[in-house]
Coordinates of C-alpha atoms in Angstrom, one line a residue:
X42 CA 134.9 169.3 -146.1
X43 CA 135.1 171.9 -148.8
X44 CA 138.9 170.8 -149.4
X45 CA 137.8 167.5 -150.5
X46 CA 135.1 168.5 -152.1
X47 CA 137.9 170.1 -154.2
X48 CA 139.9 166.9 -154.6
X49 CA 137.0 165.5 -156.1
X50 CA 136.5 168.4 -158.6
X51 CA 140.1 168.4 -159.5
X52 CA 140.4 164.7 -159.8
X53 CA 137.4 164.2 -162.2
X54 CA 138.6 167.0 -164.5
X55 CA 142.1 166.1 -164.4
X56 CA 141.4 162.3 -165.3
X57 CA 139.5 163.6 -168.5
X58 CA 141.7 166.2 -169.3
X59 CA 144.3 163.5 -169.4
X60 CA 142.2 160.8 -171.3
X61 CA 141.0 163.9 -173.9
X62 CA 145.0 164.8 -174.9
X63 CA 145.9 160.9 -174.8
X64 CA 143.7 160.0 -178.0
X65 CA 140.7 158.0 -178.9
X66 CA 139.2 155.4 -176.3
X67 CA 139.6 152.4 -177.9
X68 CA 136.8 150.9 -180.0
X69 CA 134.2 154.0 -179.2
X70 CA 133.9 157.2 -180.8
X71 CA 131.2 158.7 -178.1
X72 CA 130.8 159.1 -174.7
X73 CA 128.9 157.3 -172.6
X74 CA 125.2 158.6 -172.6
X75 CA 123.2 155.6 -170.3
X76 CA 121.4 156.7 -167.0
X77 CA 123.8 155.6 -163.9
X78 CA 120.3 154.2 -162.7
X79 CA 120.9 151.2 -164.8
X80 CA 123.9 150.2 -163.0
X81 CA 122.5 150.7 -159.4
X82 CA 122.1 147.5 -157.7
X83 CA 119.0 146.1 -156.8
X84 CA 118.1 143.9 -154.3
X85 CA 117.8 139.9 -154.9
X86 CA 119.8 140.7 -158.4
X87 CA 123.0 139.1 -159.2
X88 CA 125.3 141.4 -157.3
X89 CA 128.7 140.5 -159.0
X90 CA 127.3 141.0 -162.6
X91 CA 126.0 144.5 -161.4
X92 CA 128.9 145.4 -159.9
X93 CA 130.8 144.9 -163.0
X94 CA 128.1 147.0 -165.1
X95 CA 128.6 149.8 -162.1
X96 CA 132.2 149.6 -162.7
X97 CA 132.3 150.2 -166.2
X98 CA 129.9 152.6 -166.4
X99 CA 132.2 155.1 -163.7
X100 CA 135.0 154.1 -165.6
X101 CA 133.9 155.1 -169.0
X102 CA 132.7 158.7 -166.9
X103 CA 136.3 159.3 -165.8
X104 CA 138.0 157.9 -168.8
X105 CA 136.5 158.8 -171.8
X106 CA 137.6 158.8 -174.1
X107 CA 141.1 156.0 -173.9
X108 CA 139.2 154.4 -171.6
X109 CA 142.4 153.8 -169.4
X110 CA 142.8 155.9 -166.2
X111 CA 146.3 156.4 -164.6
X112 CA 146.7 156.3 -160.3
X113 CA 149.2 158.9 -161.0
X114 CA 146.1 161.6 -161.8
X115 CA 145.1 161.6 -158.1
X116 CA 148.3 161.9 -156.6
X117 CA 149.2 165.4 -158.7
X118 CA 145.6 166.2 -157.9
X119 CA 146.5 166.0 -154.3
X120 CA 149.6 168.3 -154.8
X121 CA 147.3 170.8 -156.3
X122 CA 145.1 171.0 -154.0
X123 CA 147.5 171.5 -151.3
X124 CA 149.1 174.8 -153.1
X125 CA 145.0 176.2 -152.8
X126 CA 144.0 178.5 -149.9
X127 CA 141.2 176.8 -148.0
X128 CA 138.2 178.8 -146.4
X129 CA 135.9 177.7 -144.5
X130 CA 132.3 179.0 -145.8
X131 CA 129.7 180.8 -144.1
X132 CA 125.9 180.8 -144.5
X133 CA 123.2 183.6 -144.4
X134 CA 122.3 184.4 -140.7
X135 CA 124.7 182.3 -138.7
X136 CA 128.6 181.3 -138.3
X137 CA 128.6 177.9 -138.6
X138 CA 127.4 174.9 -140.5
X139 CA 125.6 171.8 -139.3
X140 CA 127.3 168.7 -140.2
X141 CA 125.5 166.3 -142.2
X142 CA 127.1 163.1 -142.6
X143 CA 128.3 160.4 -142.4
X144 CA 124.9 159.0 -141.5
X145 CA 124.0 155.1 -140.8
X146 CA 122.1 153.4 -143.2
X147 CA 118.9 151.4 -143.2
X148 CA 118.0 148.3 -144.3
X149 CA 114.5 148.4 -144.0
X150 CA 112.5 147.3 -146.5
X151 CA 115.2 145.2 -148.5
X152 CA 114.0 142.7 -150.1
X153 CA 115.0 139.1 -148.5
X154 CA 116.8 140.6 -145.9
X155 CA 116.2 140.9 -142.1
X156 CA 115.3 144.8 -141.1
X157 CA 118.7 145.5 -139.0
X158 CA 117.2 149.1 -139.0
X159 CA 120.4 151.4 -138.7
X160 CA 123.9 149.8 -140.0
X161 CA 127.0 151.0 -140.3
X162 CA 128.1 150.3 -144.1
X163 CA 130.9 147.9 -145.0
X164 CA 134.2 147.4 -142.5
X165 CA 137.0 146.4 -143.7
X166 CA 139.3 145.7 -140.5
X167 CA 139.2 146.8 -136.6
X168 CA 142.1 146.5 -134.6
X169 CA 141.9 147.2 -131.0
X170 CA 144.7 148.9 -128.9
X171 CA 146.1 146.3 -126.2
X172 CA 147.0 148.5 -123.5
X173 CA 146.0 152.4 -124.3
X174 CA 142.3 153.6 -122.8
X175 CA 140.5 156.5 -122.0
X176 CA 139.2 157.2 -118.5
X177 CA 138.7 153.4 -118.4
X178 CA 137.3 152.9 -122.1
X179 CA 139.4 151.0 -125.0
X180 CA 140.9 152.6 -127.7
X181 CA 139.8 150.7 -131.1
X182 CA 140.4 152.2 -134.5
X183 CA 137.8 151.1 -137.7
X184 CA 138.6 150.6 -141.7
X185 CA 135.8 151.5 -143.5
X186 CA 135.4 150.9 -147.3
X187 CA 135.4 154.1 -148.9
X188 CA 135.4 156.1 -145.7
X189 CA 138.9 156.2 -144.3
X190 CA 139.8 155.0 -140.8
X191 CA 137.8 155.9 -137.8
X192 CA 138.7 156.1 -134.3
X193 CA 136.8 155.7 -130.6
X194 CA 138.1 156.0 -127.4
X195 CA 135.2 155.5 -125.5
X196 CA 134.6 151.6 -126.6
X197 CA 132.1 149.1 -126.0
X198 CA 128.9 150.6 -124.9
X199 CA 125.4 151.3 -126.5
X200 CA 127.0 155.3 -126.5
X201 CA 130.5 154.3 -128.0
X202 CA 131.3 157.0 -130.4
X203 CA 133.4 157.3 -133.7
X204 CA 135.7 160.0 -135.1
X205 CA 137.1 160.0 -139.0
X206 CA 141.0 160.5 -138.8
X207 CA 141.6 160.9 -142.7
X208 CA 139.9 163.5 -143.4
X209 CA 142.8 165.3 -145.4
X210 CA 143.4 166.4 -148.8
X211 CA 146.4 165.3 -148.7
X212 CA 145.6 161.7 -148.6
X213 CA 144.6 160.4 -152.2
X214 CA 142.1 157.3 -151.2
X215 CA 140.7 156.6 -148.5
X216 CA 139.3 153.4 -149.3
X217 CA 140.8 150.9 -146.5
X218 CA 141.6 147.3 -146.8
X219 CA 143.6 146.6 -143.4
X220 CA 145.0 147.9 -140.3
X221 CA 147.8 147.1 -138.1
X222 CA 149.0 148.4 -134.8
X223 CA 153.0 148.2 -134.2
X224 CA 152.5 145.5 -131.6
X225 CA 156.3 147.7 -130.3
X226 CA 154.5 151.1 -130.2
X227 CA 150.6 150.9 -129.9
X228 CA 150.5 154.9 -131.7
X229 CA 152.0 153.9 -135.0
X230 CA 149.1 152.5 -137.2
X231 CA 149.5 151.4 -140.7
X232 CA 146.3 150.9 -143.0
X233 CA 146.6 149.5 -146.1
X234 CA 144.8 151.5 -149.4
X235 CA 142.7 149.6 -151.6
X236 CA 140.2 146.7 -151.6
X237 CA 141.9 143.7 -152.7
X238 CA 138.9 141.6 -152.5
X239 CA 136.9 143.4 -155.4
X240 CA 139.6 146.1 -156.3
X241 CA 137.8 148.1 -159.3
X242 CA 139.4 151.1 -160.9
X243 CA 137.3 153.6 -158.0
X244 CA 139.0 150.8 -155.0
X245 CA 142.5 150.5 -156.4
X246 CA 145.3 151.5 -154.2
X247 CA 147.4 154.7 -153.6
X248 CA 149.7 153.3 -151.0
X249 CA 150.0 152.5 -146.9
X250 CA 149.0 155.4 -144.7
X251 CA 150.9 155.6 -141.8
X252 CA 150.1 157.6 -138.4
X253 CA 153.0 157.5 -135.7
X254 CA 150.6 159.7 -133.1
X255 CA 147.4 157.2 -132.7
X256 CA 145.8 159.1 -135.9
X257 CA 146.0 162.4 -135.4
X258 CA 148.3 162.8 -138.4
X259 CA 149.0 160.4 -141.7
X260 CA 152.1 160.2 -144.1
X261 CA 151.0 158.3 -147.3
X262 CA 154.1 155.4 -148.0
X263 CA 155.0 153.4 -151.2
X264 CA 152.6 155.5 -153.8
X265 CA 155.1 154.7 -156.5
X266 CA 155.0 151.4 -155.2
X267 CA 151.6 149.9 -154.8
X268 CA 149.8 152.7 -156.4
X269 CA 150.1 151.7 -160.3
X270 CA 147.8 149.5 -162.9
X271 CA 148.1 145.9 -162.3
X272 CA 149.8 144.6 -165.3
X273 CA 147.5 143.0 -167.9
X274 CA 147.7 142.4 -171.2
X275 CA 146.0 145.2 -173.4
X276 CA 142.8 145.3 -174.2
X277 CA 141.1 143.7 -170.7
X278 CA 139.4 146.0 -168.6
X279 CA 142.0 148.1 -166.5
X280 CA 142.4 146.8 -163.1
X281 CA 143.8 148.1 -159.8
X282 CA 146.3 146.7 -157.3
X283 CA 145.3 146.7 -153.9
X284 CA 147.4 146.3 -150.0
X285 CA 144.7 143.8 -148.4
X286 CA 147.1 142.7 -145.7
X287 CA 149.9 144.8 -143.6
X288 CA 151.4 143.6 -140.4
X289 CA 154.9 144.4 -138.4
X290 CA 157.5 142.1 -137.0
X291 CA 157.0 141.8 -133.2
X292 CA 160.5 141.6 -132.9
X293 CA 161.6 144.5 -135.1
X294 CA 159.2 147.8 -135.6
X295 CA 161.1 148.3 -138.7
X296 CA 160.3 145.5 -140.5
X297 CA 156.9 146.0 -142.1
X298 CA 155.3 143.3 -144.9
X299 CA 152.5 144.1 -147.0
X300 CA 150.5 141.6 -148.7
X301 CA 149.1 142.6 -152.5
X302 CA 147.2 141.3 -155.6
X303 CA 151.3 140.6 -157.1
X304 CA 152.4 139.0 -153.8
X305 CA 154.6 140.2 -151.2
X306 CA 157.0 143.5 -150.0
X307 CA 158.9 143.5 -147.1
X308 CA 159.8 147.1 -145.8
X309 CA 163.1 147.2 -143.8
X310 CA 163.3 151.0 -142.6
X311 CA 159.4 151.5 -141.5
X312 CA 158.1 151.7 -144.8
X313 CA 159.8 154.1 -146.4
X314 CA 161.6 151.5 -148.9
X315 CA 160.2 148.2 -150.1
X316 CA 161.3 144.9 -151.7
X317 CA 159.5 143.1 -153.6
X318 CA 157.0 141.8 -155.0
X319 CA 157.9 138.4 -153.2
X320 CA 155.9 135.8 -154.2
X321 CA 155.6 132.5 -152.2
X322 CA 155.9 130.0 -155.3
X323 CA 157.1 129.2 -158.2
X324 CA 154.3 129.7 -160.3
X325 CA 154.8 132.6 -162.2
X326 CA 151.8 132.6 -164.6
X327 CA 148.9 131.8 -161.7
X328 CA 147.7 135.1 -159.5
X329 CA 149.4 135.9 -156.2
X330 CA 146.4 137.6 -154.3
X331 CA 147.6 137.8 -150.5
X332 CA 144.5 137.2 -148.7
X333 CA 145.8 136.1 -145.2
X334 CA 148.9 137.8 -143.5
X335 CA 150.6 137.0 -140.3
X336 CA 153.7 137.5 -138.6
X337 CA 154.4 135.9 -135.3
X338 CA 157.0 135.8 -132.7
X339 CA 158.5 132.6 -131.9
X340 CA 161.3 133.1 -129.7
X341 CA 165.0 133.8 -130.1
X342 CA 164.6 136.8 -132.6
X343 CA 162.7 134.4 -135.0
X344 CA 159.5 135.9 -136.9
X345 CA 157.8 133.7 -138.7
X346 CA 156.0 134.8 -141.9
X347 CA 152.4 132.6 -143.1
X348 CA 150.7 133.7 -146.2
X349 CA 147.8 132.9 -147.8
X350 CA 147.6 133.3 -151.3
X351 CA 143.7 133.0 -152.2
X352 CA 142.6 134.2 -155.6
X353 CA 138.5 134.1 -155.9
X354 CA 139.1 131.6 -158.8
X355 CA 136.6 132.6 -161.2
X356 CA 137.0 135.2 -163.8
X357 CA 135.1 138.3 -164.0
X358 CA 134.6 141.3 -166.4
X359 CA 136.7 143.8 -164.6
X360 CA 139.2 141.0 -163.5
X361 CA 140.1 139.0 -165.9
X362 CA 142.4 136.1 -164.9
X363 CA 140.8 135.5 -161.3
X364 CA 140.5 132.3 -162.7
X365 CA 144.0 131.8 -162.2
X366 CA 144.2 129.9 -158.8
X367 CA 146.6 127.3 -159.2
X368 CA 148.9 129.2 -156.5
X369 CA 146.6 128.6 -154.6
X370 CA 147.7 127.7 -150.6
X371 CA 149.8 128.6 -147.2
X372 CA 153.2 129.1 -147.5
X373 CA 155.6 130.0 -144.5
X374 CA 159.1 131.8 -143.9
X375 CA 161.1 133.4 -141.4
X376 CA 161.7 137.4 -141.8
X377 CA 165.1 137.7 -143.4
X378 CA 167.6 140.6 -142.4
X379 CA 167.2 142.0 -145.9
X380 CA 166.0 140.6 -149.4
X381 CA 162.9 138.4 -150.0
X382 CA 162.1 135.7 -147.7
X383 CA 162.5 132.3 -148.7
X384 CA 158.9 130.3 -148.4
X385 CA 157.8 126.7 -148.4
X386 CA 154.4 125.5 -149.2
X387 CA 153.0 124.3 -145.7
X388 CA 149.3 122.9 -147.2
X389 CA 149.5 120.0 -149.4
X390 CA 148.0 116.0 -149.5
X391 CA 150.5 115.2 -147.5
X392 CA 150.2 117.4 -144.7
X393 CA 146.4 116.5 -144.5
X394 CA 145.2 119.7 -146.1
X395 CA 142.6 117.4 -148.4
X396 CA 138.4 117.5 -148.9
X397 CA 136.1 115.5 -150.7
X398 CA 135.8 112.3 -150.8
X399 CA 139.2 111.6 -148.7
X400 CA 137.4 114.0 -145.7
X401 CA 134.7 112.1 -143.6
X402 CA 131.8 114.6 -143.2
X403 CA 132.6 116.5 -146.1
X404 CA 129.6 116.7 -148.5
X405 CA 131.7 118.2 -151.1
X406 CA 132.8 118.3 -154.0
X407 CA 132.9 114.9 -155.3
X408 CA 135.9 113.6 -156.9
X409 CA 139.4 113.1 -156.2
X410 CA 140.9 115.6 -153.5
X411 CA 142.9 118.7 -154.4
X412 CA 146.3 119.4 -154.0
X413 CA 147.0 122.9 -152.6
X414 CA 149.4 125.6 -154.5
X415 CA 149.4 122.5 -157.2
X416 CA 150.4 124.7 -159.7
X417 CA 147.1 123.9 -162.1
X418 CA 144.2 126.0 -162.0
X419 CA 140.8 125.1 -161.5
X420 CA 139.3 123.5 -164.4
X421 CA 136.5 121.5 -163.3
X422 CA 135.3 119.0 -160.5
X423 CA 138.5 116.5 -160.6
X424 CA 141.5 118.3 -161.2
X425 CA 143.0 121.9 -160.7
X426 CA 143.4 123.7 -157.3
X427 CA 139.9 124.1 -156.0
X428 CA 140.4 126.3 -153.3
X429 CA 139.4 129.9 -153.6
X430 CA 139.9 132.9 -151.3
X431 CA 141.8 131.5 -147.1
X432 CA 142.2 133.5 -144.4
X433 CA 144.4 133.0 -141.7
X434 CA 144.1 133.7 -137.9
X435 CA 147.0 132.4 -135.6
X436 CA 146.2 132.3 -131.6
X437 CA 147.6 135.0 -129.8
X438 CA 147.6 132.3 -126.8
X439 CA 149.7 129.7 -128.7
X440 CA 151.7 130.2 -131.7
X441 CA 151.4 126.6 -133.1
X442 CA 147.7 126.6 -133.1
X443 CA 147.0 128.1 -137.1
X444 CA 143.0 128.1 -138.5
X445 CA 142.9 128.6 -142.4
X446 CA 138.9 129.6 -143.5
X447 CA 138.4 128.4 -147.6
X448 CA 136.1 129.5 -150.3
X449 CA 135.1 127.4 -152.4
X450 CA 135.5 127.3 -156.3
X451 CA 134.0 124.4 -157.1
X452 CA 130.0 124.7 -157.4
X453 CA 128.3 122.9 -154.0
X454 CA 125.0 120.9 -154.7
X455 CA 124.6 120.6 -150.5
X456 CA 122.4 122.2 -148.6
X457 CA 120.9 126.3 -149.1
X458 CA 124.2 127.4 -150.9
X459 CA 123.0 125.4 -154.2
X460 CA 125.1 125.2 -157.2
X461 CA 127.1 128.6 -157.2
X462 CA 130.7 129.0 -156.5
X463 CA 131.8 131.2 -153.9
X464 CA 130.5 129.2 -150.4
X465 CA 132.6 128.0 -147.6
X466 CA 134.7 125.1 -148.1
X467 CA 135.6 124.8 -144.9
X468 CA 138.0 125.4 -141.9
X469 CA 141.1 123.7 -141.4
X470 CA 143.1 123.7 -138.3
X471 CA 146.8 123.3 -137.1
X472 CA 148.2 122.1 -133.5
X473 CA 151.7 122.6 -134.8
X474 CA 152.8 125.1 -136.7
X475 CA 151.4 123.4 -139.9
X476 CA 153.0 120.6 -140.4
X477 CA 149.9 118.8 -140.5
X478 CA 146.0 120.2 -140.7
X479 CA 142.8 118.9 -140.0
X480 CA 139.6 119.4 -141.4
X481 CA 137.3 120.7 -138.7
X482 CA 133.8 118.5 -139.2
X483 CA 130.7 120.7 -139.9
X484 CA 132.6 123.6 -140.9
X485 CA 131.0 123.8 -144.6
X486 CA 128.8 126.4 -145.2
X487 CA 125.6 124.9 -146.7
X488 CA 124.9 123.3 -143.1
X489 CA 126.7 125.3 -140.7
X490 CA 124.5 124.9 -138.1
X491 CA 121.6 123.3 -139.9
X492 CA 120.6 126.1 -140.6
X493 CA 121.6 127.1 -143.9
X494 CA 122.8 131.1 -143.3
X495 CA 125.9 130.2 -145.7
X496 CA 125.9 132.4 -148.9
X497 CA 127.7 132.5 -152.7
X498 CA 130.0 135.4 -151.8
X499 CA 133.0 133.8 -149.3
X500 CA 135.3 135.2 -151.7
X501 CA 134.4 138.8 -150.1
X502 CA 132.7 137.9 -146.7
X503 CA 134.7 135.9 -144.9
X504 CA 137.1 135.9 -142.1
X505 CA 138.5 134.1 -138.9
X506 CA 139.6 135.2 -135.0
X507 CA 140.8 133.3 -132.3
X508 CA 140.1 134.0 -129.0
X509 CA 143.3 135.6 -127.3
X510 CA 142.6 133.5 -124.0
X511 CA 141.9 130.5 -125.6
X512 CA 143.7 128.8 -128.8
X513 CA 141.1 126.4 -129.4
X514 CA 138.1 128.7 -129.4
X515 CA 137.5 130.8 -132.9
X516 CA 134.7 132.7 -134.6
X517 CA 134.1 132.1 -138.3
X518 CA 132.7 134.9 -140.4
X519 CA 130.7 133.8 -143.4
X520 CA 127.2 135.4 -144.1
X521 CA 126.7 135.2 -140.8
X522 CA 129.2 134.8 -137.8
X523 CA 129.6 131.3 -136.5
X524 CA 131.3 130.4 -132.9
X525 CA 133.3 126.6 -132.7
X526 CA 136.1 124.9 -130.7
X527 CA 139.2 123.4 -132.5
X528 CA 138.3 119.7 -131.6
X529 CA 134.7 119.9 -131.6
X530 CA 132.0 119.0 -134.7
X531 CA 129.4 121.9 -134.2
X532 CA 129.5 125.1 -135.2
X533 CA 126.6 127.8 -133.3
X534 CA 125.4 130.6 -135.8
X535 CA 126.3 133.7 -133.3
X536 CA 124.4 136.3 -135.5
X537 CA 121.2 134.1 -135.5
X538 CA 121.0 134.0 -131.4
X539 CA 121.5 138.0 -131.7
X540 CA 118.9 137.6 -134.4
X541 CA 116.5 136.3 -132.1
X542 CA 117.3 138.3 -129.2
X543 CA 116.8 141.5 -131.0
X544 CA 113.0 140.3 -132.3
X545 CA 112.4 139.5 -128.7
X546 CA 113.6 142.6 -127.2
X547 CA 111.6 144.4 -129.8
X548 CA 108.2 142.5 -129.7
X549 CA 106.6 143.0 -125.9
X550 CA 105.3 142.0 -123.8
X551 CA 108.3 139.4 -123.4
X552 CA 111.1 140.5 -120.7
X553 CA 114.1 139.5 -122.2
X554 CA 117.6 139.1 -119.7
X555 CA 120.8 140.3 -120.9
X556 CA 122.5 138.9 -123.8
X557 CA 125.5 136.7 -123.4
X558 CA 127.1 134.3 -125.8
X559 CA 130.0 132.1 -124.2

């Protein structure tokens, strides 16, 4: 604990010690001198425009006074720190100290929102180990925001417990997009550094963390590589890459792909060298945000590469050409031997990937229907890419069947979500491989369900999983997580039967029988 505390320290001054011998901060003389309060978030506020204020508020802190902070700072920080003699302090009357934290938090009280009571802050990613348990319990590892990866071996009870694996000073971030398990060796983990789907300068990555001993130890990989400024023109706010998606061939432990904000790298020796970026497309001058990653097995030696490139589609402060979208789309290749792979777009017209007017059921937008990775950016509601952020889940049970979750871009006058971009689109689904998709009726948010759970924020809330036993069964994660079958028209809000179980349970004198959702 001390040890980081250290990092911290020697982070902070090194990043103004830096900025101080660089020069001026562009276009201020002064530092900052406003109360942090102002940029705390409040409840029922307009979270994105508050994040942004938070953001440059702690950047103009650790920057002043260039205003430009360098990923390089924390990685000579770490090196430092590791040449210090650690000690572990003792208190006044005793030999020992108590730990603390991490605590849960509470939502009590929050304006709008339900009272979940105790919660367990923002997960990235949870992976589950197939085969490895403990005395009979399942082995599952955690990504957690800001916290580094946890780890239980005694999972899924009421009294499941949860150990922090990171806790090193030699690890720069431990702010944790994704997480893989070699699907070859179930102890070597890879987690991805960074949060691509926000990304600010205090989310940006350092690299891919790599355990080969089920997270007893980590190596950092590719610092030099993903752990640099995204390149932007000067003068915009600086802005962080970020590995949102990692996954290893099942046919070849060595080969490791990472998806980024600039696209893709493909590691041939475990990760210790990378190519790339390799983007999908050919359109150099739209964002290549990686939000979906999967490799799959498909027989004779073949892995098969789909990515999703899903840029949020709507400029913000810190990020300034999100409204670059135009790559928009699925594309799919095989893993080469060596080099780039060589990717086709899979999600056009033609291959049904449509909405709007063309899609029966569809309540929006109106207008002619998209064209996916078109090339064009969003503009308004009849041309441009309108797609926003897709995730991808691919059934473990059947390698043709492919479900791609959309945000939207386009504003949606239906239902609770009102005008604001950033709801569900919808969910599209594949019975072969993606040669042709189908839009699964019902699945826009505004009336999932009927009953309007569906929220302005799918470019950071969502995501899809398939059941392993069954290829046409899938959950749906928007503001809430929904439950629906490939060739059905209904989709069940999950979270709102727990909802209703939990007030039950809590509000005698009803006897309530054991939850089960099928």
């Amino acid at each position: 604990m001390r040890r980081m505390r250290i990092v911290s320290i020697i982070v902070v001054c090194a990043a103004a010690f830096a900025a101080l011998v660089s020069g001026s901060r562009q276009g201020t003389g002064t530092p900052p001198s406003v109360s942090p309060a102002r940029y705390v978030a409040t409840p029922g506020g307009e979270r994105g425009e508050q994040f942004a204020a938070m953001d440059s508020y702690w950047n103009d802190r650790l920057t002043y006074p260039t205003g430009r902070f360098n990923p390089a700072w924390l990685r000579r920080a770490v090196r430092q720190d590791a040449r210090i003699v650690s000690r572990v302090p003792s208190r006044s009357g005793g030999s020992s100290w108590t730990a603390l934290g991490p605590q849960p938090e509470r939502m009590d009280g929050c304006t709008g929102c339900y009272n979940y009571h105790k919660t367990e802050g923002r997960l990235n990613a949870i992976v589950v180990d197939p085969t490895t348990t403990t005395n009979g319990s399942i082995v599952a590892y955690a990504a957690s925001v800001g916290g580094g990866v946890w780890k239980t071996t005694n999972c899924c009870s009421t009294s499941t417990t949860w150990t922090v694996t990171t806790d090193d000073p030699l690890i720069a971030t431990i702010t944790i997009d994704t997480l893989v398990i070699d699907p070859n060796d179930h102890n070597t983990i890879y987690a991805g550094t960074g949060d691509l789907n926000f990304s600010s300068f205090s989310m940006g990555s350092q690299g891919i963390l790599k355990s080969t001993d089920a997270g007893a130890s980590w190596t950092v990989l590719g610092a030099d590589v993903f752990g640099p400024a995204y390149n932007e023109p000067p003068g915009q706010f600086p802005q962080y890459d970020a590995v949102g998606k990692v996954r290893v061939d099942p046919n070849d432990s060595s080969k490791v792909v990472a998806g980024t904000k600039k696209g893709i790298f493909v590691s041939y020796d475990g990760g210790t060298d990378w190519t790339g970026p390799c983007v999908t497309n050919g359109f150099s001058t739209q964002r290549q945000d990686i939000t979906g990653l999967e490799l799959t097995n498909m027989g004779s030696g073949v892995t098969r590469i789909i990515a999703a490139v899903g840029t949020r589609g709507f400029a913000t402060t810190v990020q300034y050409d999100l409204g670059m979208n135009g790559a928009n789309g699925l594309y799919s290749a095989n893993v080469p031997s060596s080099g780039c792979p060589t990717f086709t777009s899979i999600a056009s017209n033609g291959t049904g990937f449509v909405y709007g007017t063309a899609v029966a059921g569809s309540p929006y937008p109106t207008g002619a229907p998209m064209n996916a990775g078109s090339g064009v950016a969003y503009v308004n509601t009849t041309t441009g890419d309108q797609l926003g952020r897709i995730d991808i889940a691919v059934a473990p049970s059947n390698p043709d069947v492919i479900y791609a979750q959309v945000q939207s871009i386009a504003g949606n006058s239906a239902g609770s979500c009102g005008s604001a971009p950033g709801c569900q689109l919808g969910v599209w689904a594949s019975a072969n491989g993606g040669s042709s998709w189908s839009y699964m009726a019902g699945s826009q948010g505004p009336s999932l369900g009927g009953c309007g759970f569906d929220y302005p924020q799918n470019w950071y809330d969502q995501g899809l999983a398939v059941d392993p036993n069954n290829a046409d069964r899938i959950y749906v994660d928007t503001y809430d997580v929904w439950l629906a079958t490939r060739t059905g028209s209904s989709f069940t809000d999950v979270t709102l039967i727990l909802k209703v179980w939990v007030r039950l349970v809590s509000s005698p004198p009803f006897t309530v029988p054991p939850l089960s959702v099928r």
